Amino acid sequence: MTSFATDTFRSEQRKFPRVRKAYEEKGNLVQKILSDNLIQVENLRVYLRAFKYNKELELWAKNADDERFKLIKTYKICRTSGKLGPKRKQGDRQIPEGFYFIDRFNPSSNFYLSLGLNYPNQSDKMLGTKNNLGGDIFIHGSCVTIGCIPITDELIKELYIFCVEAKSNGQKRIPVTIYPAKLTNDNFQKLKNKYKDDSDKINLWEDLKKSYDNFNETKKLPKVEFLNNGRHKIN
């Protein structure tokens, strides 16, 4: 793995046995996936999209100076909890839905390795149960969950490296968008029909639908602004 450059964050992460093992076992595979997609590790930028109903976590990547992301890997979410819809309080077993980013790397997780999300975001704080929102939502190893996104120990080794490398090479924030399902026009209409009396879900899904369509068309990250009413402005 000599082609991986050295910096403080990567070096600090590799002090932990599980991270070193991940690089030993999956480092060459990560390099091959990037090379096959003409992406240089030293210029790596990544974006994650999760689909609860489909149980899929997509890894998109590009070079820092590329305009568009490429889908380079789809991971199976091995277990989910709760129902479709956002997380609104602690203990509801819900996997959140909305616009997040990775704010923690845990190399000594109870679930092997884990990537923490910044739940609750601004929208969650406005629309959820005040002072009882819960937290500690992660993408992690193992195959158990009460609101997190597990992809097994073997796969988190690989994804963890991608994220460490992106952060190490200058990506300040790794965005993660969590959808109820793939929001094709047909799926979106079915969700609207099924949950027509639940304005909380419908409002969020309308915002997510704009993001879904925008990214699918352009392969560029849309600009997401959090509004004072808990909704989002998608540009």
Short mmCIF file of C-alpha atoms in Angstrom, two decimals:
data_model
loop_
_atom_site.label_atom_id
_atom_site.label_comp_id
_atom_site.label_asym_id
_atom_site.label_seq_id
_atom_site.Cartn_x
_atom_site.Cartn_y
_atom_site.Cartn_z
CA MET A 1 0.00 0.00 0.00
CA THR A 2 2.94 2.34 -0.55
CA SER A 3 0.93 4.36 -3.07
CA PHE A 4 -1.25 5.74 -0.26
CA ALA A 5 0.28 9.04 0.79
CA THR A 6 0.93 9.84 4.43
CA ASP A 7 -0.71 12.60 6.44
CA THR A 8 -1.71 13.19 10.02
CA PHE A 9 -5.30 11.93 9.86
CA ARG A 10 -4.46 8.75 7.98
CA SER A 11 -1.46 8.14 10.21
CA GLU A 12 -3.56 8.58 13.32
CA GLN A 13 -6.19 6.18 11.99
CA ARG A 14 -3.60 3.56 11.11
CA LYS A 15 -2.42 3.45 14.69
CA PHE A 16 -5.53 1.36 15.39
CA PRO A 17 -5.31 -2.41 14.73
CA ARG A 18 -8.62 -2.68 12.87
CA VAL A 19 -7.71 0.12 10.49
CA ARG A 20 -4.31 -1.40 9.78
CA LYS A 21 -5.98 -4.73 9.14
CA ALA A 22 -8.49 -3.07 6.79
CA TYR A 23 -5.65 -1.57 4.75
CA GLU A 24 -3.82 -4.91 4.67
CA GLU A 25 -6.89 -6.82 3.52
CA LYS A 26 -8.74 -4.27 1.37
CA GLY A 27 -6.19 -1.65 0.39
CA ASN A 28 -5.30 -3.22 -2.95
CA LEU A 29 -8.97 -3.63 -3.81
CA VAL A 30 -9.65 0.03 -3.04
CA GLN A 31 -6.74 1.00 -5.28
CA LYS A 32 -8.04 -1.20 -8.10
CA ILE A 33 -11.59 0.19 -7.90
CA LEU A 34 -10.25 3.72 -8.07
CA SER A 35 -7.83 2.91 -10.89
CA ASP A 36 -10.55 1.16 -12.90
CA ASN A 37 -12.61 4.35 -12.63
CA LEU A 38 -9.67 6.65 -13.50
CA ILE A 39 -9.72 8.21 -10.04
CA GLN A 40 -6.47 9.12 -8.31
CA VAL A 41 -6.41 8.34 -4.60
CA GLU A 42 -4.61 11.60 -3.86
CA ASN A 43 -7.49 13.50 -5.47
CA LEU A 44 -10.34 11.35 -4.15
CA ARG A 45 -13.73 12.86 -3.28
CA VAL A 46 -16.67 10.67 -2.22
CA TYR A 47 -20.44 10.92 -1.71
CA LEU A 48 -22.79 8.33 -0.18
CA ARG A 49 -26.47 7.68 -0.95
CA ALA A 50 -28.52 5.24 1.13
CA PHE A 51 -31.89 3.76 0.20
CA LYS A 52 -33.74 2.20 3.12
CA TYR A 53 -36.39 0.20 1.25
CA ASN A 54 -33.88 -1.07 -1.32
CA LYS A 55 -31.27 -1.80 1.39
CA GLU A 56 -28.51 -0.26 -0.70
CA LEU A 57 -25.69 2.13 0.08
CA GLU A 58 -24.11 3.70 -3.00
CA LEU A 59 -20.54 4.96 -3.07
CA TRP A 60 -19.96 7.71 -5.62
CA ALA A 61 -16.50 9.13 -6.26
CA LYS A 62 -14.56 11.52 -8.45
CA ASN A 63 -11.27 13.36 -8.73
CA ALA A 64 -11.23 16.71 -6.97
CA ASP A 65 -11.12 18.57 -10.29
CA ASP A 66 -13.75 16.42 -12.04
CA GLU A 67 -17.20 17.92 -12.48
CA ARG A 68 -19.22 14.73 -12.11
CA PHE A 69 -19.30 11.81 -9.71
CA LYS A 70 -19.24 8.16 -10.80
CA LEU A 71 -20.98 5.28 -9.06
CA ILE A 72 -18.08 3.00 -8.14
CA LYS A 73 -19.64 0.56 -5.67
CA THR A 74 -23.01 -0.43 -4.20
CA TYR A 75 -23.03 -2.01 -0.76
CA LYS A 76 -25.85 -4.12 0.59
CA ILE A 77 -27.36 -2.83 3.82
CA CYS A 78 -27.69 -6.12 5.64
CA ARG A 79 -30.42 -5.07 8.09
CA THR A 80 -32.76 -2.16 8.72
CA SER A 81 -35.05 -1.09 11.55
CA GLY A 82 -38.13 1.06 11.90
CA LYS A 83 -40.31 2.17 8.99
CA LEU A 84 -40.03 4.51 6.04
CA GLY A 85 -39.87 8.11 7.15
CA PRO A 86 -37.55 10.34 9.18
CA LYS A 87 -36.29 9.82 12.70
CA ARG A 88 -38.15 12.13 15.05
CA LYS A 89 -37.25 10.99 18.57
CA GLN A 90 -34.96 8.79 20.61
CA GLY A 91 -36.03 5.17 20.78
CA ASP A 92 -38.23 5.16 17.66
CA ARG A 93 -35.82 2.70 15.98
CA GLN A 94 -35.88 4.85 12.85
CA ILE A 95 -32.99 5.20 10.45
CA PRO A 96 -32.92 8.94 9.71
CA GLU A 97 -33.78 10.35 6.31
CA GLY A 98 -32.39 13.55 4.89
CA PHE A 99 -29.12 15.35 4.27
CA TYR A 100 -26.16 14.52 6.49
CA PHE A 101 -22.38 14.27 6.51
CA ILE A 102 -19.81 12.09 8.23
CA ASP A 103 -18.64 13.81 11.40
CA ARG A 104 -16.82 10.97 13.23
CA PHE A 105 -14.51 8.08 12.41
CA ASN A 106 -14.57 5.38 15.09
CA PRO A 107 -11.74 2.86 14.61
CA SER A 108 -12.64 1.01 17.84
CA SER A 109 -16.40 0.69 17.36
CA ASN A 110 -18.52 -1.96 19.06
CA PHE A 111 -19.51 -2.75 15.45
CA TYR A 112 -15.95 -3.14 14.17
CA LEU A 113 -15.46 0.20 12.33
CA SER A 114 -18.00 2.98 12.09
CA LEU A 115 -18.63 6.30 10.36
CA GLY A 116 -20.78 8.69 12.39
CA LEU A 117 -23.46 10.91 10.88
CA ASN A 118 -24.31 14.40 12.10
CA TYR A 119 -27.83 13.41 13.12
CA PRO A 120 -29.79 15.37 14.25
CA ASN A 121 -29.34 17.92 11.47
CA GLN A 122 -30.98 21.35 11.44
CA SER A 123 -34.23 19.99 10.01
CA ASP A 124 -34.41 17.17 12.57
CA LYS A 125 -33.95 19.65 15.40
CA MET A 126 -36.84 21.77 14.13
CA LEU A 127 -39.28 18.95 13.40
CA GLY A 128 -38.34 16.27 15.94
CA THR A 129 -39.19 15.85 19.61
CA LYS A 130 -37.44 18.65 21.47
CA ASN A 131 -34.64 17.51 23.80
CA ASN A 132 -35.33 13.86 22.93
CA LEU A 133 -33.95 13.40 19.42
CA GLY A 134 -31.43 10.69 20.14
CA GLY A 135 -28.13 10.44 18.31
CA ASP A 136 -25.16 8.18 17.60
CA ILE A 137 -26.27 7.15 14.11
CA PHE A 138 -23.52 5.32 12.25
CA ILE A 139 -22.69 3.42 9.10
CA HIS A 140 -20.92 0.44 10.61
CA GLY A 141 -19.93 -3.20 10.49
CA SER A 142 -21.78 -6.18 11.97
CA CYS A 143 -25.38 -6.86 10.94
CA VAL A 144 -27.52 -5.47 13.75
CA THR A 145 -29.24 -2.10 13.98
CA ILE A 146 -31.67 0.05 15.92
CA GLY A 147 -31.43 3.07 13.64
CA CYS A 148 -27.98 2.70 12.07
CA ILE A 149 -26.81 1.40 8.67
CA PRO A 150 -24.87 -1.89 8.99
CA ILE A 151 -23.00 -3.34 6.00
CA THR A 152 -21.01 -6.19 7.70
CA ASP A 153 -17.44 -6.13 9.01
CA GLU A 154 -15.93 -7.11 5.67
CA LEU A 155 -17.55 -4.29 3.74
CA ILE A 156 -17.04 -1.57 6.34
CA LYS A 157 -13.29 -2.25 6.10
CA GLU A 158 -13.42 -1.23 2.45
CA LEU A 159 -15.76 1.75 2.82
CA TYR A 160 -13.82 3.03 5.82
CA ILE A 161 -10.65 3.19 3.72
CA PHE A 162 -12.39 5.15 0.97
CA CYS A 163 -13.59 7.69 3.52
CA VAL A 164 -10.26 7.92 5.35
CA GLU A 165 -8.50 8.52 2.04
CA ALA A 166 -11.00 11.18 0.94
CA LYS A 167 -10.64 13.05 4.23
CA SER A 168 -6.87 12.61 4.24
CA ASN A 169 -6.63 14.07 0.75
CA GLY A 170 -8.55 17.24 1.43
CA GLN A 171 -12.28 16.47 1.48
CA LYS A 172 -13.47 18.45 4.48
CA ARG A 173 -17.00 17.06 4.49
CA ILE A 174 -18.28 13.72 3.16
CA PRO A 175 -22.00 14.09 2.39
CA VAL A 176 -24.49 11.29 3.01
CA THR A 177 -28.07 11.48 1.73
CA ILE A 178 -30.53 8.94 3.16
CA TYR A 179 -33.66 8.27 1.11
CA PRO A 180 -36.74 6.18 1.97
CA ALA A 181 -36.32 4.41 -1.38
CA LYS A 182 -35.10 5.11 -4.88
CA LEU A 183 -37.32 8.07 -5.73
CA THR A 184 -38.20 7.31 -9.32
CA ASN A 185 -41.38 9.05 -10.43
CA ASP A 186 -43.32 5.81 -10.02
CA ASN A 187 -41.96 5.05 -6.55
CA PHE A 188 -42.46 8.61 -5.40
CA GLN A 189 -46.08 8.59 -6.49
CA LYS A 190 -46.68 5.29 -4.68
CA LEU A 191 -45.21 6.74 -1.49
CA LYS A 192 -47.33 9.87 -1.80
CA ASN A 193 -50.47 7.80 -2.29
CA LYS A 194 -49.70 5.47 0.62
CA TYR A 195 -48.78 8.24 3.05
CA LYS A 196 -51.03 11.01 1.71
CA ASP A 197 -52.19 11.96 5.22
CA ASP A 198 -48.66 12.23 6.65
CA SER A 199 -47.45 15.72 5.71
CA ASP A 200 -44.20 15.32 7.68
CA LYS A 201 -43.09 12.45 5.46
CA ILE A 202 -44.43 13.93 2.23
CA ASN A 203 -42.72 17.29 2.77
CA LEU A 204 -39.35 15.67 3.41
CA TRP A 205 -39.73 13.29 0.49
CA GLU A 206 -40.59 16.14 -1.87
CA ASP A 207 -37.30 17.80 -0.92
CA LEU A 208 -35.41 14.53 -1.26
CA LYS A 209 -37.03 13.92 -4.64
CA LYS A 210 -35.63 17.23 -5.93
CA SER A 211 -32.18 16.23 -4.75
CA TYR A 212 -32.54 12.73 -6.22
CA ASP A 213 -33.56 14.03 -9.65
CA ASN A 214 -30.95 16.78 -9.64
CA PHE A 215 -28.08 14.44 -8.86
CA ASN A 216 -29.24 11.71 -11.22
CA GLU A 217 -29.32 14.22 -14.06
CA THR A 218 -26.11 16.14 -13.38
CA LYS A 219 -24.02 13.77 -11.21
CA LYS A 220 -23.13 16.93 -9.28
CA LEU A 221 -23.99 17.54 -5.64
CA PRO A 222 -26.90 19.95 -5.33
CA LYS A 223 -26.64 22.81 -2.88
CA VAL A 224 -28.93 22.12 0.08
CA GLU A 225 -30.10 24.92 2.35
CA PHE A 226 -32.01 24.30 5.57
CA LEU A 227 -35.05 26.57 5.89
CA ASN A 228 -36.59 27.92 9.09
CA ASN A 229 -39.63 25.66 8.77
CA GLY A 230 -37.56 22.46 8.58
CA ARG A 231 -37.83 22.18 4.81
CA HIS A 232 -34.94 22.43 2.37
CA LYS A 233 -34.07 24.59 -0.61
CA ILE A 234 -32.40 22.49 -3.30
CA ASN A 235 -30.30 24.28 -5.94
#
